[in-house]
């Protein structure tokens, strides 16, 4: 997530972060792309958010090793198939907060789940792991 970037970090193309500013603007600035990434001013960035202040999902104090990029990209598979392979998403719908309805329900579920007992964390993660590993094995 952006919160872990520090001044001096090296970017793609041998650039370097020289300054960090917090900017608040009205509008939606999280485009969904087929790859789940976007290049802005020569910097590769995720088009997804992290639900914790970490680049990987933490279950309590245990790192799962699973990046939020991978988890979000796996969870958005139906959205990507629908929008980019079966037909254009001409009429995307958004919540009052400006979040795509495709992302809002899973995000709300994960936010709720992260407040629950650790056993529920692992049970909620299991379907994503099975889906993700199934997809990976399909391409081998």
C-alpha positions as a printed NumPy array, in Angstrom:
array([[  0.   ,   0.   ,   0.   ],
       [  1.011,   3.613,  -0.467],
       [  1.421,   3.985,   3.303],
       [  4.614,   1.891,   3.256],
       [  6.36 ,   3.926,   0.516],
       [  9.203,   6.034,   1.907],
       [ 11.359,   8.848,   0.561],
       [ 14.327,   7.258,  -1.208],
       [ 12.407,   4.203,  -2.454],
       [ 13.429,   3.148,  -5.964],
       [ 10.669,   2.969,  -8.576],
       [ 10.381,   1.222, -11.938],
       [ 12.742,   2.82 , -14.443],
       [ 15.289,   3.669, -11.72 ],
       [ 13.282,   6.623, -10.451],
       [ 13.358,   7.559,  -6.78 ],
       [ 10.699,   8.854,  -4.397],
       [ 11.871,  12.339,  -3.414],
       [  8.803,  13.702,  -1.64 ],
       [  5.565,  12.353,  -0.161],
       [  2.435,  14.464,   0.159],
       [ -1.089,  13.621,   1.204],
       [ -3.603,  15.005,  -1.297],
       [ -7.368,  14.869,  -0.822],
       [ -9.576,  15.311,  -3.878],
       [-13.202,  14.646,  -4.667],
       [-13.852,  11.845,  -7.127],
       [-13.032,   8.234,  -7.876],
       [ -9.385,   7.467,  -8.533],
       [ -9.161,   3.668,  -8.414],
       [ -9.554,   2.339, -11.939],
       [-10.101,  -1.365, -12.483],
       [ -7.689,  -2.686, -15.08 ],
       [ -7.361,  -6.244, -16.449],
       [ -3.905,  -6.567, -14.848],
       [ -4.859,  -4.955, -11.527],
       [ -2.031,  -2.457, -12.003],
       [ -1.625,   0.988, -13.5  ],
       [  1.409,   3.099, -14.397],
       [  1.143,   6.686, -13.178],
       [  3.952,   9.1  , -14.07 ],
       [  6.218,   6.111, -14.746],
       [  5.465,   4.433, -11.408],
       [  3.785,   1.006, -11.381],
       [  0.961,   0.984,  -8.847],
       [ -1.769,  -1.402,  -7.801],
       [ -5.316,  -0.452,  -8.682],
       [ -6.47 ,  -2.2  ,  -5.497],
       [ -6.431,  -1.131,  -1.852],
       [ -4.861,  -2.811,   1.152],
       [ -7.187,  -3.438,   4.092],
       [ -4.335,  -3.361,   6.603],
       [ -1.223,  -1.218,   6.982],
       [  0.835,  -3.987,   5.398],
       [  1.602,  -5.186,   1.888],
       [  0.52 ,  -8.721,   2.851],
       [ -2.513, -10.051,   4.701],
       [ -1.79 , -10.455,   8.402],
       [ -3.804, -12.903,  10.499],
       [ -3.179, -11.491,  13.941],
       [  0.614, -11.298,  14.094],
       [  1.082, -14.058,  11.485],
       [  1.963, -13.071,   7.923],
       [  0.094, -15.118,   5.329],
       [  2.61 , -14.104,   2.666],
       [ -0.372, -13.268,   0.424],
       [ -0.23 ,  -9.769,  -1.01 ],
       [ -3.352,  -7.655,  -1.095],
       [ -2.643,  -7.294,  -4.817],
       [ -2.945, -11.089,  -5.29 ],
       [ -5.955, -11.425,  -2.988],
       [ -7.836,  -8.552,  -4.616],
       [ -6.946,  -9.666,  -8.129],
       [ -8.168, -13.196,  -7.36 ],
       [-11.377, -11.899,  -5.762],
       [-12.038,  -9.68 ,  -8.793],
       [-11.723, -12.572, -11.275],
       [-15.5  , -12.707, -11.964],
       [-15.525,  -8.932, -12.491],
       [-12.602,  -9.072, -14.929],
       [-14.112, -12.016, -16.852],
       [-17.451, -10.225, -17.133],
       [-16.067,  -6.811, -18.103],
       [-13.094,  -7.706, -20.279],
       [-13.957, -11.077, -21.814],
       [-17.752, -11.467, -21.955],
       [-18.769,  -7.9  , -22.652],
       [-18.061,  -4.324, -21.735],
       [-19.166,  -2.99 , -18.359],
       [-21.024,  -0.018, -19.75 ],
       [-23.201,   0.495, -16.717],
       [-20.879,  -0.041, -13.725],
       [-22.661,   0.817, -10.502],
       [-21.118,   2.417,  -7.441],
       [-22.079,   2.797,  -3.799],
       [-22.668,   6.221,  -2.231],
       [-19.015,   6.077,  -1.132],
       [-17.917,   5.67 ,  -4.761],
       [-16.9  ,   1.995,  -4.491],
       [-17.763,  -0.401,  -7.315],
       [-20.571,  -2.747,  -6.27 ],
       [-18.364,  -5.603,  -7.548],
       [-15.795,  -4.714,  -4.871],
       [-17.976,  -3.34 ,  -2.08 ],
       [-19.599,  -6.539,  -0.779],
       [-16.359,  -8.585,  -0.675],
       [-14.567,  -5.618,   0.915],
       [-17.26 ,  -5.246,   3.596],
       [-17.104,  -8.987,   4.276],
       [-13.301,  -8.859,   4.68 ],
       [-13.455,  -5.807,   6.942],
       [-15.98 ,  -7.616,   9.138],
       [-13.965, -10.828,   9.043],
       [-10.735,  -9.081,  10.094],
       [-12.489,  -8.024,  13.321],
       [-13.437, -11.62 ,  14.146],
       [-11.667, -14.603,  15.704],
       [ -8.531, -15.871,  13.91 ],
       [-10.246, -19.183,  13.009],
       [-12.826, -17.272,  10.971],
       [ -9.984, -15.41 ,   9.195],
       [ -8.54 , -18.685,   7.937],
       [-11.958, -20.109,   7.007],
       [-12.773, -16.975,   5.002],
       [ -9.403, -17.116,   3.255],
       [ -9.771, -20.76 ,   2.218],
       [-12.084, -20.199,  -0.808],
       [ -9.725, -17.542,  -2.203],
       [ -6.751, -19.857,  -1.791],
       [ -8.546, -22.715,  -3.529],
       [ -9.673, -20.433,  -6.37 ],
       [ -6.233, -18.877,  -6.758],
       [ -4.358, -22.166,  -6.671],
       [ -6.867, -23.691,  -9.096],
       [ -6.268, -20.84 , -11.523],
       [ -2.498, -21.192, -11.18 ],
       [ -2.616, -24.942, -11.794],
       [ -4.831, -24.377, -14.864],
       [ -2.065, -22.305, -16.501],
       [  0.753, -24.784, -15.761]])
